[in-house]
C-alpha positions as a printed NumPy array, in Angstrom:
array([[ -3.319, 111.564, 158.938],
       [ -5.574, 114.551, 158.372],
       [ -5.778, 117.526, 160.713],
       [ -8.408, 120.235, 161.098],
       [ -7.594, 123.365, 163.108],
       [ -9.816, 126.306, 163.942],
       [-10.531, 128.9  , 166.624],
       [-13.809, 128.939, 168.503],
       [-15.959, 131.902, 167.462],
       [-19.461, 130.945, 168.543],
       [-21.599, 127.871, 169.109],
       [-23.124, 127.875, 165.625],
       [-19.779, 128.101, 163.854],
       [-18.346, 125.402, 166.125],
       [-21.181, 123.008, 165.312],
       [-20.682, 123.73 , 161.611],
       [-16.96 , 122.937, 161.821],
       [-17.585, 119.675, 163.697],
       [-20.158, 118.615, 161.117],
       [-17.717, 119.306, 158.288],
       [-15.213, 117.015, 160.003],
       [-17.96 , 114.42 , 160.409],
       [-18.751, 114.546, 156.694],
       [-15.079, 114.244, 155.742],
       [-14.676, 111.193, 157.973],
       [-17.728, 109.496, 156.453],
       [-16.176, 109.834, 153.011],
       [-12.77 , 108.538, 154.134],
       [-11.171, 105.576, 155.846],
       [-10.493, 106.473, 159.479],
       [ -9.216, 104.503, 162.454],
       [ -9.424, 107.124, 165.213],
       [-10.572, 110.713, 165.724],
       [ -8.971, 112.853, 168.436],
       [-10.105, 116.389, 169.324],
       [ -7.786, 118.62 , 171.37 ],
       [ -9.37 , 121.697, 172.93 ],
       [ -7.227, 124.46 , 174.41 ],
       [ -8.799, 127.265, 176.43 ],
       [ -7.082, 130.361, 177.816],
       [-10.112, 131.03 , 179.972],
       [-11.088, 128.98 , 183.017],
       [-14.587, 128.701, 181.567],
       [-15.848, 125.315, 182.732],
       [-19.345, 125.713, 181.323],
       [-18.227, 126.615, 177.811],
       [-15.642, 123.84 , 177.652],
       [-18.186, 121.262, 178.82 ],
       [-20.641, 122.55 , 176.217],
       [-18.089, 122.069, 173.422],
       [-17.349, 118.547, 174.625],
       [-21.07 , 117.727, 174.624],
       [-21.378, 118.913, 171.034],
       [-18.488, 116.684, 169.924],
       [-20.029, 113.665, 171.668],
       [-23.414, 114.386, 170.14 ],
       [-22.171, 114.904, 166.585],
       [-19.353, 112.299, 166.483],
       [-19.94 , 109.767, 169.269],
       [-16.892, 107.677, 168.332],
       [-14.536, 110.652, 168.64 ],
       [-12.191, 111.05 , 171.586],
       [-11.376, 114.435, 173.074],
       [ -8.854, 115.848, 175.535],
       [ -7.681, 119.311, 176.469],
       [ -6.678, 121.791, 179.125],
       [ -6.598, 125.413, 180.144],
       [ -3.614, 127.299, 178.708],
       [ -1.661, 130.546, 178.663],
       [ -2.301, 130.851, 174.945],
       [ -2.821, 128.633, 171.939],
       [ -1.08 , 127.84 , 168.658],
       [ -3.1  , 127.248, 165.509],
       [ -1.616, 126.726, 162.02 ],
       [  1.763, 127.749, 163.385],
       [  0.473, 131.096, 164.65 ],
       [ -0.307, 132.451, 168.091],
       [ -4.093, 132.239, 168.261],
       [ -5.84 , 135.508, 168.988],
       [ -8.984, 133.671, 170.113],
       [ -9.201, 132.328, 173.69 ],
       [-10.299, 128.808, 172.627],
       [ -8.696, 126.755, 169.872],
       [ -9.629, 123.329, 168.527],
       [ -7.5  , 120.727, 166.76 ],
       [ -8.986, 117.535, 165.313],
       [ -6.602, 114.809, 164.178],
       [ -8.06 , 112.051, 162.024],
       [ -5.914, 108.929, 161.754],
       [ -6.34 , 107.245, 158.384],
       [ -4.402, 103.978, 158.673],
       [ -6.43 , 101.092, 160.078],
       [ -3.423,  99.971, 162.141],
       [ -3.284, 103.225, 164.114],
       [ -4.848, 103.164, 167.568],
       [ -5.589, 105.867, 170.152],
       [ -6.697, 105.354, 173.753],
       [ -7.277, 107.885, 176.527],
       [ -6.905, 107.602, 180.286],
       [ -7.521, 110.184, 182.979],
       [ -6.296, 109.972, 186.556],
       [ -6.722, 112.106, 189.642],
       [ -3.237, 113.427, 190.438],
       [ -1.729, 114.762, 193.651],
       [  1.126, 113.826, 196.005],
       [ -0.881, 110.945, 197.471],
       [ -1.802, 109.36 , 194.132],
       [  1.216, 109.974, 191.881],
       [  2.869, 106.587, 192.586],
       [ -0.317, 104.651, 191.839],
       [ -0.94 , 106.79 , 188.751],
       [  2.488, 106.191, 187.236],
       [  2.301, 102.463, 188.032],
       [ -1.025, 102.304, 186.231],
       [  0.311, 104.216, 183.213],
       [  3.343, 101.931, 182.941],
       [  1.103,  98.872, 183.297],
       [ -1.349, 100.053, 180.622],
       [  1.406, 100.921, 178.153],
       [  3.323,  97.694, 178.807],
       [  0.198,  95.639, 178.067],
       [ -0.194,  97.366, 174.674],
       [  2.852,  96.602, 172.475],
       [  1.453,  98.844, 169.751],
       [  1.962, 102.056, 171.788],
       [  4.646, 104.345, 170.39 ],
       [  3.834, 107.652, 172.054],
       [  2.308, 108.949, 175.265],
       [  0.929, 112.51 , 175.225],
       [  0.196, 114.32 , 178.494],
       [ -2.078, 117.159, 179.534],
       [ -1.397, 117.61 , 183.24 ],
       [ -2.052, 119.975, 186.149],
       [  1.255, 120.725, 187.864],
       [  0.831, 123.959, 189.843],
       [  1.402, 123.493, 193.565],
       [  3.177, 120.137, 193.43 ],
       [  6.574, 118.75 , 192.522],
       [  6.56 , 116.601, 189.402],
       [  9.782, 114.757, 190.251],
       [  8.007, 111.665, 191.601],
       [  5.693, 111.574, 188.591],
       [  8.584, 111.764, 186.135],
       [ 10.628, 109.168, 188.004],
       [  7.628, 106.829, 188.089],
       [  7.556, 106.724, 184.269],
       [ 11.12 , 105.396, 183.978],
       [  9.644, 101.885, 183.78 ],
       [  7.915, 102.553, 180.461],
       [  8.965, 100.21 , 177.62 ],
       [ 12.   , 101.288, 175.634],
       [ 11.219, 103.369, 172.563],
       [  7.919, 104.838, 173.788],
       [  8.06 , 108.619, 173.387],
       [  6.601, 110.81 , 176.149],
       [  5.694, 114.444, 175.556],
       [  3.168, 117.021, 176.684],
       [  2.529, 120.139, 178.7  ],
       [  1.241, 121.478, 181.977],
       [ -2.124, 123.21 , 182.057],
       [ -2.121, 126.953, 182.757],
       [ -4.382, 129.998, 182.476],
       [ -4.27 , 133.379, 180.79 ],
       [ -3.187, 134.96 , 184.092],
       [  0.27 , 133.558, 184.881],
       [ -0.151, 134.434, 188.554],
       [ -3.29 , 132.283, 188.737],
       [ -2.564, 128.873, 190.287],
       [ -5.781, 127.227, 189.079],
       [ -5.688, 125.185, 185.862],
       [ -7.758, 122.274, 184.55 ],
       [ -7.63 , 119.284, 182.235],
       [-10.492, 117.207, 180.796],
       [-11.177, 114.318, 178.444],
       [-13.852, 112.057, 177.016],
       [-12.969, 109.445, 179.657],
       [-13.106, 111.769, 182.664],
       [-14.495, 115.016, 184.016],
       [-13.048, 118.502, 183.929],
       [-10.591, 118.511, 186.837],
       [ -8.138, 120.871, 188.508],
       [ -5.989, 117.98 , 189.796],
       [ -5.601, 115.358, 187.066],
       [ -3.523, 114.048, 184.215],
       [ -4.927, 113.034, 180.838],
       [ -2.865, 110.462, 178.95 ],
       [ -3.241, 109.723, 175.237],
       [ -1.684, 106.475, 174.006],
       [ -1.006, 106.546, 170.257],
       [  0.614, 103.869, 168.129],
       [  0.428, 101.167, 165.486],
       [  2.767,  99.748, 162.876],
       [  2.103, 102.586, 160.42 ],
       [  2.363, 105.384, 162.992],
       [  5.688, 107.188, 163.482],
       [  6.727, 109.94 , 165.897],
       [  9.821, 112.043, 166.47 ],
       [ 10.392, 114.366, 169.442],
       [ 12.918, 116.865, 170.76 ],
       [ 13.254, 119.876, 173.025],
       [ 14.681, 123.298, 172.138],
       [ 15.617, 126.149, 174.465],
       [ 17.882, 128.878, 173.113],
       [ 18.345, 130.142, 176.688],
       [ 21.997, 130.609, 177.589],
       [ 23.684, 130.609, 181.006],
       [ 24.717, 134.041, 182.251],
       [ 27.001, 135.138, 185.06 ],
       [ 28.921, 133.062, 187.562],
       [ 28.22 , 129.527, 188.688],
       [ 26.003, 129.245, 191.76 ],
       [ 26.084, 126.352, 194.213],
       [ 22.822, 124.931, 195.565],
       [ 23.836, 124.631, 199.229],
       [ 20.475, 123.745, 200.769],
       [ 17.419, 122.157, 199.186],
       [ 14.734, 119.687, 200.171],
       [ 12.225, 118.315, 197.722],
       [ 10.891, 121.111, 195.556],
       [ 12.028, 123.779, 198.037],
       [ 15.251, 125.497, 197.056],
       [ 16.368, 127.048, 200.333],
       [ 19.878, 128.419, 199.871],
       [ 22.281, 129.309, 197.093],
       [ 25.893, 129.933, 198.078],
       [ 24.754, 129.645, 201.736],
       [ 22.305, 132.546, 201.361],
       [ 18.513, 132.582, 200.907],
       [ 17.868, 131.523, 197.309],
       [ 15.668, 134.553, 196.57 ],
       [ 18.651, 136.892, 197.042],
       [ 20.085, 135.741, 193.698],
       [ 17.124, 137.255, 191.868],
       [ 17.116, 140.364, 194.04 ],
       [ 20.863, 140.967, 193.753],
       [ 21.356, 140.351, 190.045],
       [ 17.937, 141.232, 188.578],
       [ 16.373, 143.524, 191.212],
       [ 13.263, 141.33 , 191.354],
       [ 11.132, 141.922, 194.433],
       [  9.639, 139.229, 196.643],
       [  6.014, 140.147, 195.94 ],
       [  2.944, 138.896, 194.099],
       [  4.679, 139.447, 190.736],
       [  7.717, 137.316, 191.57 ],
       [  6.633, 134.359, 189.417],
       [  5.92 , 136.507, 186.367],
       [  9.174, 138.458, 186.68 ],
       [ 11.409, 135.384, 187.081],
       [  9.897, 133.236, 184.318],
       [ 12.287, 134.621, 181.721],
       [ 15.322, 134.012, 183.954],
       [ 15.324, 130.314, 184.909],
       [ 18.147, 128.299, 186.444],
       [ 20.337, 126.42 , 183.967],
       [ 21.844, 123.153, 185.192],
       [ 22.527, 119.524, 184.269],
       [ 19.974, 116.851, 185.141],
       [ 19.754, 113.259, 183.905],
       [ 22.643, 113.911, 181.531],
       [ 21.08 , 116.905, 179.734],
       [ 21.043, 120.655, 180.292],
       [ 17.614, 121.797, 181.443],
       [ 15.977, 124.984, 182.655],
       [ 14.047, 125.266, 185.885],
       [ 11.973, 128.306, 186.918],
       [ 10.716, 129.031, 190.457],
       [  6.99 , 129.451, 190.938],
       [  7.035, 131.298, 194.258],
       [  9.324, 132.958, 196.803],
       [  8.51 , 132.353, 200.451],
       [  9.013, 134.805, 203.319],
       [ 12.298, 133.152, 204.355],
       [ 13.701, 133.527, 200.832],
       [ 13.209, 129.882, 199.857],
       [ 12.037, 129.252, 196.285],
       [  9.249, 126.859, 195.395],
       [ 10.187, 124.856, 192.291],
       [  7.978, 122.637, 190.119],
       [ 10.432, 119.736, 190.492],
       [ 12.973, 118.648, 193.067],
       [ 16.485, 120.048, 192.81 ],
       [ 19.462, 118.359, 194.459],
       [ 21.903, 119.946, 196.869],
       [ 25.518, 120.547, 195.824],
       [ 24.695, 120.968, 192.141],
       [ 25.977, 123.951, 190.212],
       [ 23.53 , 126.205, 188.411],
       [ 23.517, 129.541, 186.626],
       [ 20.814, 132.04 , 185.766],
       [ 19.935, 131.892, 182.072],
       [ 18.585, 134.435, 179.604],
       [ 16.901, 134.166, 176.213],
       [ 19.133, 134.735, 173.193],
       [ 16.948, 135.435, 170.107],
       [ 19.586, 134.334, 167.601],
       [ 20.263, 131.073, 169.411],
       [ 16.525, 130.378, 169.729],
       [ 15.856, 130.832, 166.025],
       [ 18.992, 128.945, 164.976],
       [ 17.99 , 125.935, 167.075],
       [ 14.5  , 125.974, 165.554],
       [ 15.887, 126.323, 162.046],
       [ 18.338, 123.467, 162.492],
       [ 15.731, 121.079, 163.875],
       [ 13.168, 122.031, 161.228],
       [ 15.744, 121.128, 158.564],
       [ 16.125, 117.677, 160.164],
       [ 12.343, 117.228, 160.228],
       [ 12.107, 117.682, 156.457],
       [ 13.409, 114.142, 155.956],
       [ 10.866, 112.812, 158.479],
       [  8.058, 114.377, 156.403],
       [  5.54 , 114.838, 159.229],
       [  1.789, 114.878, 158.728],
       [  1.223, 116.993, 161.854],
       [  3.373, 118.742, 164.439],
       [  2.438, 119.439, 168.046],
       [  4.356, 121.979, 170.091],
       [  4.293, 122.562, 173.835],
       [  5.913, 125.908, 174.552],
       [  6.488, 127.505, 177.951],
       [  4.493, 130.608, 178.786],
       [  7.823, 132.277, 179.583],
       [  8.725, 132.123, 175.894],
       [  5.515, 133.905, 175.002],
       [  6.324, 136.557, 177.614],
       [  9.862, 136.846, 176.227],
       [  8.87 , 137.432, 172.605],
       [  5.535, 139.136, 173.119],
       [  2.336, 138.355, 171.237],
       [  3.568, 139.974, 168.007],
       [  6.769, 137.953, 167.645],
       [  6.126, 134.632, 169.411],
       [  4.783, 133.019, 166.233],
       [  8.305, 133.165, 164.829],
       [  9.08 , 130.055, 166.883],
       [  6.295, 127.932, 165.399],
       [  5.944, 129.272, 161.839],
       [  8.886, 127.244, 160.447],
       [  7.201, 124.003, 161.525],
       [  3.935, 125.045, 159.886],
       [  5.724, 125.093, 156.518],
       [  6.427, 121.369, 157.014],
       [  3.044, 120.259, 158.394],
       [ -0.014, 121.639, 160.223],
       [  1.324, 122.854, 163.573],
       [ -0.659, 123.33 , 166.762],
       [ -0.172, 123.394, 170.527],
       [ -0.359, 125.619, 173.569],
       [  1.688, 127.705, 176.028],
       [  2.313, 125.694, 179.163],
       [  3.261, 125.882, 182.831],
       [  5.863, 123.167, 182.211],
       [  6.904, 120.853, 179.401],
       [  7.491, 117.09 , 179.493],
       [  9.725, 114.967, 177.316],
       [ 11.36 , 111.566, 177.524],
       [ 15.08 , 111.512, 176.724],
       [ 16.5  , 108.003, 176.78 ],
       [ 14.858, 106.274, 179.767],
       [ 14.252, 109.471, 181.73 ],
       [ 11.154, 111.63 , 181.6  ],
       [ 12.082, 115.217, 182.428],
       [  9.951, 118.182, 183.287],
       [ 11.28 , 121.283, 181.55 ],
       [ 10.661, 124.989, 181.973],
       [ 11.102, 127.81 , 179.453],
       [ 11.449, 125.131, 176.768],
       [  9.859, 124.258, 173.434],
       [  8.945, 120.559, 173.143],
       [  8.204, 119.389, 169.593],
       [  6.406, 116.162, 168.623],
       [  6.147, 115.375, 164.896],
       [  3.7  , 112.669, 163.764],
       [  3.309, 110.716, 160.541],
       [  1.33 , 107.763, 159.236],
       [  2.84 , 105.596, 156.515],
       [  6.235, 105.751, 154.883],
       [  8.11 , 108.824, 153.638],
       [  7.64 , 109.837, 150.016],
       [ 11.208, 110.927, 149.278],
       [ 10.113, 112.545, 145.994],
       [  7.726, 114.904, 147.779],
       [  9.495, 116.072, 150.917],
       [  8.083, 119.271, 152.459],
       [  9.917, 122.506, 151.785],
       [ 11.046, 124.528, 154.768],
       [ 10.026, 128.179, 154.786],
       [ 12.082, 129.927, 157.469],
       [ 10.837, 133.469, 157.911],
       [ 13.62 , 135.765, 159.042],
       [ 12.506, 137.711, 162.102],
       [ 13.253, 141.385, 162.265],
       [ 14.961, 141.795, 165.625],
       [ 13.981, 144.914, 167.446],
       [ 16.664, 147.385, 168.534],
       [ 15.729, 146.628, 172.129],
       [ 16.302, 142.89 , 171.745],
       [ 19.549, 143.52 , 169.896],
       [ 20.767, 145.776, 172.678],
       [ 19.828, 143.255, 175.373],
       [ 21.642, 140.515, 173.49 ],
       [ 24.83 , 142.539, 173.148],
       [ 24.643, 143.595, 176.79 ],
       [ 24.276, 139.949, 177.829],
       [ 27.289, 139.009, 175.708],
       [ 29.282, 141.777, 177.35 ],
       [ 28.28 , 140.607, 180.846],
       [ 29.122, 137.008, 180.003],
       [ 32.55 , 137.918, 178.618],
       [ 33.28 , 140.075, 181.666],
       [ 32.144, 137.251, 183.968],
       [ 34.43 , 134.755, 182.24 ],
       [ 37.37 , 137.139, 182.543],
       [ 36.61 , 137.672, 186.239],
       [ 36.32 , 133.929, 186.871],
       [ 39.642, 133.348, 185.124],
       [ 41.247, 136.089, 187.23 ],
       [ 39.853, 134.521, 190.393],
       [ 41.194, 131.125, 189.351],
       [ 44.627, 132.616, 188.853],
       [ 44.481, 134.413, 192.195],
       [ 43.463, 131.197, 193.964],
       [ 46.289, 129.364, 192.248],
       [ 48.788, 132.093, 193.136],
       [ 47.724, 131.972, 196.782],
       [ 48.661, 128.291, 197.058],
       [ 51.409, 127.867, 194.453],
       [ 55.094, 128.686, 194.322],
       [ 55.658, 130.951, 191.339],
       [ 59.009, 129.499, 190.232],
       [ 58.452, 125.754, 190.575],
       [ 54.676, 125.431, 190.261],
       [ 54.625, 123.327, 193.431],
       [ 52.581, 124.079, 196.55 ],
       [ 53.965, 127.034, 198.466],
       [ 54.921, 126.757, 202.143],
       [ 51.544, 127.993, 203.384],
       [ 49.692, 125.365, 201.401],
       [ 51.941, 122.4  , 202.241],
       [ 51.804, 123.394, 205.924],
       [ 48.015, 123.541, 205.727],
       [ 47.883, 120.036, 204.269],
       [ 50.206, 118.648, 206.932],
       [ 48.108, 120.272, 209.683],
       [ 44.912, 118.972, 208.133],
       [ 46.09 , 115.369, 207.999],
       [ 47.477, 115.66 , 211.53 ],
       [ 44.072, 116.795, 212.792],
       [ 42.425, 113.963, 210.912],
       [ 44.736, 111.465, 212.593],
       [ 43.711, 112.761, 216.011],
       [ 39.972, 112.855, 215.319],
       [ 39.868, 109.362, 213.834],
       [ 42.127, 107.844, 216.485],
       [ 44.784, 107.223, 213.904],
       [ 44.869, 107.646, 210.097],
       [ 43.793, 104.704, 207.972],
       [ 47.399, 104.318, 206.818],
       [ 50.783, 105.597, 208.091],
       [ 51.782, 109.152, 207.146],
       [ 55.37 , 110.265, 206.552],
       [ 57.302, 113.412, 205.685],
       [ 60.399, 113.886, 203.556],
       [ 62.332, 117.139, 203.804],
       [ 65.201, 117.914, 201.449],
       [ 67.754, 120.658, 200.959],
       [ 70.183, 121.191, 198.088],
       [ 73.83 , 120.853, 199.113],
       [ 75.976, 123.984, 198.721],
       [ 73.315, 125.686, 196.62 ],
       [ 74.669, 129.149, 197.476],
       [ 77.785, 128.358, 195.468],
       [ 75.64 , 127.624, 192.4  ],
       [ 74.092, 131.079, 192.549],
       [ 77.424, 132.755, 193.331],
       [ 79.372, 130.959, 190.597],
       [ 76.814, 130.558, 187.783],
       [ 74.198, 133.198, 188.589],
       [ 70.604, 133.054, 189.743],
       [ 69.322, 132.016, 186.317],
       [ 71.238, 128.752, 186.559],
       [ 70.12 , 128.418, 190.165],
       [ 66.495, 128.75 , 189.056],
       [ 67.102, 126.067, 186.408],
       [ 68.371, 123.68 , 189.094],
       [ 65.293, 124.315, 191.27 ],
       [ 62.87 , 123.828, 188.367],
       [ 64.58 , 120.63 , 187.204],
       [ 64.409, 119.269, 190.736],
       [ 60.704, 120.18 , 190.947],
       [ 59.945, 118.411, 187.663],
       [ 61.76 , 115.296, 188.833],
       [ 59.92 , 115.315, 192.179],
       [ 56.555, 115.719, 190.452],
       [ 57.156, 112.812, 188.094],
       [ 58.733, 110.325, 190.53 ],
       [ 56.484, 111.043, 193.52 ],
       [ 53.358, 111.268, 191.323],
       [ 54.063, 107.771, 189.994],
       [ 54.735, 106.543, 193.532],
       [ 51.6  , 107.969, 195.214],
       [ 49.047, 110.149, 193.414],
       [ 47.775, 111.431, 196.787],
       [ 51.178, 112.786, 197.845],
       [ 51.739, 116.542, 198.175],
       [ 54.951, 118.363, 197.272],
       [ 55.799, 121.883, 198.388],
       [ 58.619, 124.372, 198.293],
       [ 59.444, 124.985, 201.966],
       [ 61.649, 127.977, 201.269],
       [ 64.754, 128.797, 199.2  ],
       [ 66.255, 125.452, 198.244],
       [ 64.267, 123.421, 200.792],
       [ 61.367, 121.156, 199.787],
       [ 58.805, 119.125, 201.758],
       [ 56.905, 115.984, 200.717],
       [ 53.76 , 114.705, 202.484],
       [ 53.15 , 110.97 , 201.962],
       [ 49.674, 110.036, 203.315],
       [ 50.061, 106.315, 202.591],
       [ 53.661, 105.469, 203.59 ],
       [ 55.45 , 104.381, 206.748],
       [ 58.945, 105.698, 207.411],
       [ 60.624, 102.658, 205.862],
       [ 58.779, 103.112, 202.567],
       [ 59.37 , 106.851, 202.724],
       [ 63.106, 106.261, 203.287],
       [ 63.259, 104.071, 200.163],
       [ 61.566, 106.813, 198.154],
       [ 63.923, 109.435, 199.614],
       [ 66.926, 107.382, 198.572],
       [ 65.552, 107.093, 195.056],
       [ 64.997, 110.865, 194.898],
       [ 68.565, 111.448, 196.075],
       [ 69.94 , 109.201, 193.32 ],
       [ 67.717, 110.606, 190.586],
       [ 68.692, 114.186, 191.393],
       [ 72.418, 113.375, 191.432],
       [ 72.14 , 112.091, 187.841],
       [ 70.678, 115.296, 186.39 ],
       [ 73.174, 117.17 , 184.207],
       [ 72.717, 120.953, 184.337],
       [ 73.993, 123.284, 181.575],
       [ 76.616, 125.002, 183.718],
       [ 76.328, 123.631, 187.236],
       [ 76.731, 120.047, 185.939],
       [ 75.634, 117.583, 188.667],
       [ 74.468, 118.552, 192.129],
       [ 73.452, 116.707, 195.312],
       [ 70.93 , 117.078, 198.1  ],
       [ 70.396, 115.828, 201.65 ],
       [ 67.121, 114.409, 202.926],
       [ 65.411, 113.784, 206.253],
       [ 62.565, 111.325, 206.794],
       [ 60.101, 110.816, 209.665],
       [ 56.728, 109.197, 210.305],
       [ 53.978, 111.303, 211.852],
       [ 52.467, 110.157, 215.162],
       [ 48.699, 110.201, 215.811],
       [ 48.982, 111.961, 219.172],
       [ 51.353, 114.804, 218.233],
       [ 50.96 , 118.268, 216.771],
       [ 52.014, 118.729, 213.151],
       [ 54.761, 121.182, 214.227],
       [ 56.47 , 118.379, 216.197],
       [ 56.648, 116.19 , 213.11 ],
       [ 57.993, 119.082, 211.027],
       [ 60.691, 119.782, 213.663],
       [ 61.681, 116.091, 213.713],
       [ 62.027, 115.824, 209.941],
       [ 64.048, 119.065, 210.029],
       [ 66.34 , 117.504, 212.657],
       [ 66.779, 114.468, 210.399],
       [ 67.755, 116.74 , 207.513],
       [ 70.224, 118.587, 209.765],
       [ 71.854, 115.278, 210.724],
       [ 72.16 , 114.312, 207.047],
       [ 73.972, 117.589, 206.409],
       [ 76.239, 117.112, 209.442],
       [ 77.089, 113.559, 208.343],
       [ 78.646, 114.771, 205.099],
       [ 75.676, 115.721, 202.893],
       [ 74.185, 113.776, 199.956],
       [ 72.599, 111.383, 202.463],
       [ 69.211, 110.237, 203.814],
       [ 68.623, 110.175, 207.588],
       [ 65.5  , 108.689, 209.2  ],
       [ 64.193, 109.708, 212.644]])
């Protein structure tokens, strides 16, 4: 595999470069020639002129390309608006085919069916490269439609863009179709001597508290934490709902789990009602967080993957990097992401409006992500592996300060979340025993009582057990409150173990002092009475350090569908009172 990369300067120089490639191919064995043209400018006439020159000079060559937010040539951010990459495949077994389809919401199902059909009929295909227009439509259906691709076929590529990130227009083109603002170009590459390896890298880290997507439909994200979704960006980042919303939010995407991997998703627009337009569907009731770029994490992830690629020994590397990453680093530093790959093999690509990659069976659309596709023909020469040259970036003071500030915010957020968890636990938990407190156990009894009424009876009988330690005051008076606390904690541990084994859905609470209540959502009063008797016996066998053995009395009742929860609590209390009056250390059922 041989690759030629150059920036467009003028027509004469372009023709000269194409002719040089033509001469090289005549002197070599080639199986396929693929030109990739990337243009920052939406200059239809110039792009068509370049395509005509390629067809005229090398009729057998294929070409594909798109408009971009910037280009990558020889591992560097290209200063020229148009860049050209020509890949010449040298093994006779390697094949390349192009397809171009009109793409919108009405055609996406037919398009993906056709792609799957074409790939499935060509067993030699190993990779599928996409140039695709995605602005203004959700890509969820497109991605889901590619799940049927044969196992092992890699999918990668990027969404067309333009130099103005607020511009919605973007085009793709190919030698098998016309320049189009609503299409996808698909390159099928494969053969027994062709090898490919892909991955995605982010380096963006979640920041702040978890947010719950409470309302969403399709690619519209309506509400977060029951408030208009836009308010998250306004509250935490002071981003206004204006014409610059897309540009300002690109560097702060949502971080959440999808198809078993962590991905980033950036909004493209904020509507008047505060809903956010996404480039892919997002489900309701998923948890997400705002993410930020961490320079050290970004470079570490690139370094680690580049080290792995050394053993693959690529002939060429293609990268599809989100325009948000270019905005994050700036034109002077963005090349630091692609330079390490250039030391392994010629590296090219473009800055996208969205990145695509297949992980397992699923094709995912990413945002703010770097997708890497490494290609090789033939076997690895282990004696001549490429040497990685990782240039250490000089981090600016500004970036360093932002990173430390983000770390501070994250640490403070984690401490606050832990405090909130403890407060929530304290509000429902008895401090001594660790069981539910009276407020919480009463709430659960009331809740199940209401459920019984609304559903015309619970699915299974519900019972209560109330217990009280016999003569507990004498324990405190004779042995002190420390020993009394030991008795209460030992009882709580026994209740947790025995009742947990009996019914994992049961609830146990400290009713007050030495009184305890058990809610059994799956037991009639006979079953509950048997459990109560077991609890009575188990407690009487516990040997305490000073108080030795103790006893308790228990009342049991079954809740009725047509009564208030207070009535059931009064009845089980009456049963406990009768157990006490009958001599204590007994179980009474009412």
